[in-house]
Structure formats: C-alpha cells, structure tokens
Amino acid sequence: QSVLTQPPSVSGAPGQRVTISCTGSSSNIGAGYDVHWYQQLPGTAPKLLIYSSFHRPSGVPDRLSGSKSGTSASLAITGLQAEDEADYYCQSFDSSLSGSVFGGGTKLTVL
Amino acid sequence: QVQLQESGPGLVKPSETLSLTCSVSDYSLSSGYCWGWIRQPPGKGLEWIGSVYHSGSTYYNPSLKSRVTISMDTSKNQLSLKLTSVTAADTAVYFCARHVVVVAAFDYWGQGILVPVSS
C-alpha cells in the first residue's frame, strides 16, 4: 500500500492526451511538498520528467506537464507517442515519515 | 554529467547482511547534495530506503530503519548501503541516486543492481 495513490494503468491512442493522477494526504502533497514525476522504461533506471510539481528538466518535451492542487497532483502527456509507453511514478516528501514516498506506479499503454 | 554506479554481491543468503557501494564520478560527495538509495522488487514499484547528506545526517524509511545503515566515504567518493537480516522480500533492484535536499527530486540515478536473496 503506497502512501501516494496512482491508477495502475492508463491508455490512449497516438496523438491523444492522457493524465496520470497522484493522490496523497495532508502530510505530503497537502502539506505543500513538491511532487516529482519519473518515467521508467523496462530494465532501466527511472528518468526525471517533472520536478517541483511543474518544472521540466532540460531535454524533456513540453508536451509533458505537471500540476498540483490540494492533496493531489497530475502528469499530463499530450500528442501521445509510441515511445511514451512506460511506467510512471510520482514522488513527494512525507512529514510524518520524514522521508521520500513514491506512488505505486502507472503503466501507460499507447494503443 | 554526474555518474553513479552500484556494485556488490550477486547473491545474498537469508539472514545475512546486504552490502552495496555506489561509486560517484564527476562530482565530489564532499561538495554537497543529498544521496539516496531506492529499491524495486521484481515487477513492483519503487521504495525509498534512505538518504544521507554530505554532512553525514541520515534519513531512513521507518519500515526499514532498524536494519539499514547508509554512509558515505568522501575519500573514495562512494556511498554505501548495509541492510541486515535480509529475507526473500529484500530481493530487488537497488538504485543509488542524487537529490539536492531530502524533499527534492532524484535527478541522477545509477543503472541499478539486482540483488537476489536466496539460499
């Protein structure tokens, strides 16, 4: 049972827009801590996509965006491409645990 | 470009201690930042194990705290992880990674090392 809750799977056709939600609580996202998003391809290390809820590292396309409201955050991917098929994880800090927490992960399938 | 590389035994027996090293290149650990360990059981999600600041201050996942020690050797520019009394449930890919502070994102990751726990 992860501290941050993500849907196990989402899917979309090429060119479409998908969103992945990340729901936390008053001790993490709701407390104002930033949310970070990662993409993980099979057999590789996670890659940082979004940091501090909204910001993209250099090299991440602007068709990926992050948002945050209350105790939840979302990752949106527009213009879906086959290469987007991967597992996605959210991460934040939890004050009651005094440490980082991850969501359970969401598998994105491009139809 | 900061590079991280995990190393350690290919197999650990139940009840023994898992010991891993993370060698860091192109950045001096003594210069700053926070360095962490994350693990991923086969087919499952990511779990934060703990992090250590360049000052030596540590933060651990409460569920693992009684069995974990994370430290750094600045003379070798290496990070280490020790996990005691392992069981099959500790079988996972173990990653080392960097974050600016403990609340921040992990921006650089090692490739990961699979550590099976089996007799």
CSV table of C-alpha atoms in Angstrom, one decimal:
chain,number,residue,atom,x,y,z
A,1,GLN,CA,0.0,0.0,0.0
A,2,SER,CA,1.7,3.2,-1.2
A,3,VAL,CA,1.4,6.5,0.6
A,4,LEU,CA,0.8,8.1,-2.8
A,5,THR,CA,-2.0,6.6,-4.9
A,6,GLN,CA,-1.8,6.3,-8.6
A,7,PRO,CA,-4.1,4.4,-11.1
A,8,PRO,CA,-2.4,1.1,-12.0
A,9,SER,CA,-2.9,1.7,-15.7
A,10,VAL,CA,-4.0,4.3,-18.3
A,11,SER,CA,-4.1,4.1,-22.1
A,12,GLY,CA,-4.6,6.3,-25.1
A,13,ALA,CA,-4.2,6.4,-28.8
A,14,PRO,CA,-1.4,8.1,-30.6
A,15,GLY,CA,-1.9,11.9,-30.7
A,16,GLN,CA,-4.3,11.8,-27.7
A,17,ARG,CA,-3.9,13.4,-24.3
A,18,VAL,CA,-3.7,11.3,-21.1
A,19,THR,CA,-3.4,12.3,-17.5
A,20,ILE,CA,-2.0,10.3,-14.6
A,21,SER,CA,-3.1,11.3,-11.1
A,22,CYS,CA,-1.2,11.1,-7.8
A,23,THR,CA,-3.3,11.4,-4.6
A,24,GLY,CA,-1.7,12.0,-1.3
A,25,SER,CA,-2.7,13.4,2.1
A,26,SER,CA,-2.2,16.3,4.5
A,27,SER,CA,1.2,15.1,5.5
A,28,ASN,CA,2.7,15.1,2.0
A,29,ILE,CA,1.2,16.8,-1.1
A,30,GLY,CA,-1.4,18.6,1.0
A,31,ALA,CA,1.3,19.9,3.3
A,32,GLY,CA,2.8,21.8,0.4
A,33,TYR,CA,5.6,19.5,-0.5
A,34,ASP,CA,6.5,19.3,-4.2
A,35,VAL,CA,5.7,16.4,-6.4
A,36,HIS,CA,8.1,14.9,-8.9
A,37,TRP,CA,7.4,12.6,-11.8
A,38,TYR,CA,9.5,9.8,-13.3
A,39,GLN,CA,9.3,7.7,-16.4
A,40,GLN,CA,10.8,4.1,-16.3
A,41,LEU,CA,11.3,2.0,-19.4
A,42,PRO,CA,11.7,-1.7,-18.9
A,43,GLY,CA,15.1,-2.7,-17.4
A,44,THR,CA,16.3,0.9,-16.9
A,45,ALA,CA,16.5,3.4,-14.1
A,46,PRO,CA,13.8,6.0,-13.6
A,47,LYS,CA,14.2,9.2,-15.5
A,48,LEU,CA,13.1,12.5,-14.0
A,49,LEU,CA,10.4,14.2,-16.1
A,50,ILE,CA,8.9,16.8,-13.8
A,51,TYR,CA,10.4,18.3,-10.7
A,52,SER,CA,8.9,20.7,-8.1
A,53,SER,CA,5.4,19.9,-9.4
A,54,PHE,CA,5.7,21.9,-12.6
A,55,HIS,CA,9.2,22.2,-13.9
A,56,ARG,CA,10.7,20.2,-16.8
A,57,PRO,CA,14.5,19.3,-16.8
A,58,SER,CA,16.4,20.2,-19.9
A,59,GLY,CA,15.5,17.8,-22.7
A,60,VAL,CA,12.0,16.8,-21.6
A,61,PRO,CA,9.5,17.9,-24.2
A,62,ASP,CA,6.9,20.5,-23.4
A,63,ARG,CA,4.1,18.1,-24.3
A,64,LEU,CA,4.6,16.8,-20.8
A,65,SER,CA,3.3,19.0,-17.9
A,66,GLY,CA,2.6,18.7,-14.2
A,67,SER,CA,0.0,20.3,-12.0
A,68,LYS,CA,-0.8,20.2,-8.3
A,69,SER,CA,-3.9,21.1,-6.3
A,70,GLY,CA,-4.8,20.3,-2.7
A,71,THR,CA,-3.7,16.8,-1.9
A,72,SER,CA,-3.3,15.7,-5.5
A,73,ALA,CA,-1.1,16.1,-8.5
A,74,SER,CA,-1.3,15.2,-12.1
A,75,LEU,CA,1.0,14.5,-15.0
A,76,ALA,CA,-0.4,15.3,-18.4
A,77,ILE,CA,1.0,14.0,-21.7
A,78,THR,CA,-0.3,15.4,-25.0
A,79,GLY,CA,0.4,14.3,-28.5
A,80,LEU,CA,0.8,10.7,-27.2
A,81,GLN,CA,3.6,8.8,-29.0
A,82,ALA,CA,4.5,5.1,-29.0
A,83,GLU,CA,7.8,5.9,-27.2
A,84,ASP,CA,5.7,7.2,-24.2
A,85,GLU,CA,4.7,3.6,-23.4
A,86,ALA,CA,6.3,3.1,-20.0
A,87,ASP,CA,5.7,3.1,-16.2
A,88,TYR,CA,5.3,6.4,-14.5
A,89,TYR,CA,5.9,7.2,-10.8
A,90,CYS,CA,5.2,10.2,-8.6
A,91,GLN,CA,7.3,11.1,-5.6
A,92,SER,CA,6.9,13.6,-2.7
A,93,PHE,CA,8.1,14.1,0.9
A,94,ASP,CA,6.0,13.0,3.8
A,95,SER,CA,6.4,14.9,7.1
A,96,SER,CA,5.0,12.1,9.3
A,97,LEU,CA,7.5,9.6,7.8
A,98,SER,CA,10.3,12.2,7.5
A,99,GLY,CA,11.3,10.9,4.1
A,100,SER,CA,10.5,10.4,0.5
A,101,VAL,CA,7.5,8.5,-0.7
A,102,PHE,CA,6.6,7.1,-4.1
A,103,GLY,CA,3.4,6.3,-5.8
A,104,GLY,CA,2.7,2.7,-6.8
A,105,GLY,CA,3.3,3.5,-10.4
A,106,THR,CA,1.1,3.7,-13.5
A,107,LYS,CA,1.6,1.7,-16.7
A,108,LEU,CA,0.9,3.8,-19.8
A,109,THR,CA,-0.2,1.8,-22.8
A,110,VAL,CA,-0.2,3.5,-26.2
A,111,LEU,CA,-3.0,1.8,-28.2
B,1,GLN,CA,27.5,14.9,-16.1
B,2,VAL,CA,27.3,13.2,-12.7
B,3,GLN,CA,27.6,9.4,-13.0
B,4,LEU,CA,26.6,6.8,-10.4
B,5,GLN,CA,27.5,3.1,-10.4
B,6,GLU,CA,26.2,0.5,-8.0
B,7,SER,CA,28.3,-2.6,-7.1
B,8,GLY,CA,28.0,-5.5,-4.8
B,9,PRO,CA,27.5,-9.3,-4.5
B,10,GLY,CA,25.4,-11.1,-7.0
B,11,LEU,CA,23.6,-13.1,-4.3
B,12,VAL,CA,22.9,-12.8,-0.6
B,13,LYS,CA,21.8,-15.6,1.7
B,14,PRO,CA,18.8,-15.1,4.0
B,15,SER,CA,19.6,-13.7,7.5
B,16,GLU,CA,22.9,-12.2,6.2
B,17,THR,CA,23.8,-8.6,5.5
B,18,LEU,CA,23.4,-7.0,2.1
B,19,SER,CA,26.2,-4.6,1.4
B,20,LEU,CA,26.3,-2.3,-1.7
B,21,THR,CA,28.5,0.5,-2.8
B,22,CYS,CA,27.7,3.4,-5.1
B,23,SER,CA,30.7,5.0,-6.9
B,24,VAL,CA,30.2,8.6,-7.9
B,25,SER,CA,32.0,10.2,-10.8
B,26,ASP,CA,32.4,13.8,-12.0
B,27,TYR,CA,31.1,15.2,-8.6
B,28,SER,CA,32.7,15.3,-5.2
B,29,LEU,CA,30.4,13.9,-2.5
B,30,SER,CA,32.0,16.4,0.0
B,31,SER,CA,30.8,19.3,-2.1
B,32,GLY,CA,27.2,18.9,-1.1
B,33,TYR,CA,23.8,17.5,-2.0
B,34,CYS,CA,21.9,14.5,-0.6
B,35,TRP,CA,22.4,10.9,-1.8
B,36,GLY,CA,19.9,8.2,-1.5
B,37,TRP,CA,19.1,4.5,-2.1
B,38,ILE,CA,15.9,3.3,-3.7
B,39,ARG,CA,14.9,-0.3,-4.4
B,40,GLN,CA,12.4,-2.0,-6.7
B,41,PRO,CA,11.3,-5.6,-6.2
B,42,PRO,CA,10.9,-7.5,-9.4
B,43,GLY,CA,7.6,-6.4,-11.1
B,44,LYS,CA,6.8,-3.9,-8.4
B,45,GLY,CA,7.1,-0.2,-7.6
B,46,LEU,CA,9.8,2.0,-6.2
B,47,GLU,CA,10.6,2.2,-2.5
B,48,TRP,CA,12.8,4.8,-0.9
B,49,ILE,CA,15.3,3.2,1.5
B,50,GLY,CA,17.1,6.3,2.9
B,51,SER,CA,19.3,9.2,2.2
B,52,VAL,CA,22.4,10.8,3.6
B,53,TYR,CA,23.6,14.4,3.4
B,54,HIS,CA,27.2,15.4,2.7
B,55,SER,CA,27.3,16.4,6.3
B,56,GLY,CA,26.6,12.9,7.4
B,57,SER,CA,22.9,13.4,8.5
B,58,THR,CA,20.7,10.5,7.6
B,59,TYR,CA,17.1,9.9,6.9
B,60,TYR,CA,15.6,6.4,6.7
B,61,ASN,CA,12.4,4.8,5.7
B,62,PRO,CA,10.7,3.9,9.0
B,63,SER,CA,9.8,0.5,7.7
B,64,LEU,CA,13.5,-0.4,7.2
B,65,LYS,CA,15.2,1.9,9.8
B,66,SER,CA,16.0,-0.9,12.3
B,67,ARG,CA,18.0,-2.8,9.6
B,68,VAL,CA,19.5,0.0,7.4
B,69,THR,CA,22.8,2.0,7.5
B,70,ILE,CA,23.7,4.5,4.8
B,71,SER,CA,27.0,6.2,4.9
B,72,MET,CA,29.5,7.9,2.6
B,73,ASP,CA,33.3,7.7,2.2
B,74,THR,CA,34.4,11.0,0.8
B,75,SER,CA,38.0,9.9,0.4
B,76,LYS,CA,36.7,7.2,-2.1
B,77,ASN,CA,33.8,9.3,-3.3
B,78,GLN,CA,31.5,6.4,-2.6
B,79,LEU,CA,28.1,5.9,-0.9
B,80,SER,CA,27.3,2.6,0.9
B,81,LEU,CA,24.2,0.7,1.9
B,82,LYS,CA,24.0,-2.0,4.5
B,83,LEU,CA,20.8,-4.0,5.1
B,84,THR,CA,20.9,-6.6,7.9
B,85,SER,CA,18.9,-9.8,8.4
B,86,VAL,CA,17.7,-10.0,4.8
B,87,THR,CA,14.9,-12.2,3.6
B,88,ALA,CA,13.5,-13.1,0.2
B,89,ALA,CA,11.3,-9.9,0.5
B,90,ASP,CA,14.5,-7.9,0.2
B,91,THR,CA,15.2,-9.2,-3.3
B,92,ALA,CA,15.2,-6.2,-5.6
B,93,VAL,CA,17.0,-3.9,-7.9
B,94,TYR,CA,18.8,-1.4,-5.8
B,95,PHE,CA,19.4,2.1,-7.2
B,96,CYS,CA,21.6,4.9,-5.8
B,97,ALA,CA,20.6,8.5,-6.7
B,98,ARG,CA,21.2,12.1,-6.0
B,99,HIS,CA,18.8,14.8,-4.8
B,100,VAL,CA,19.6,18.4,-3.8
B,101,VAL,CA,17.9,18.1,-0.5
B,102,VAL,CA,15.8,15.3,1.0
B,103,VAL,CA,12.5,16.8,-0.2
B,104,ALA,CA,13.8,17.2,-3.8
B,105,ALA,CA,13.6,15.1,-6.9
B,106,PHE,CA,16.2,12.5,-7.6
B,107,ASP,CA,18.0,14.0,-10.7
B,108,TYR,CA,20.8,11.5,-11.3
B,109,TRP,CA,20.4,7.7,-10.9
B,110,GLY,CA,22.7,4.7,-11.2
B,111,GLN,CA,21.7,1.9,-13.5
B,112,GLY,CA,20.7,-0.3,-10.6
B,113,ILE,CA,21.9,-3.7,-9.4
B,114,LEU,CA,19.8,-6.8,-8.9
B,115,VAL,CA,20.4,-8.4,-5.6
B,116,PRO,CA,18.6,-11.8,-5.1
B,117,VAL,CA,18.2,-13.1,-1.6
B,118,SER,CA,18.3,-16.9,-1.7
B,119,SER,CA,19.9,-19.9,-0.1
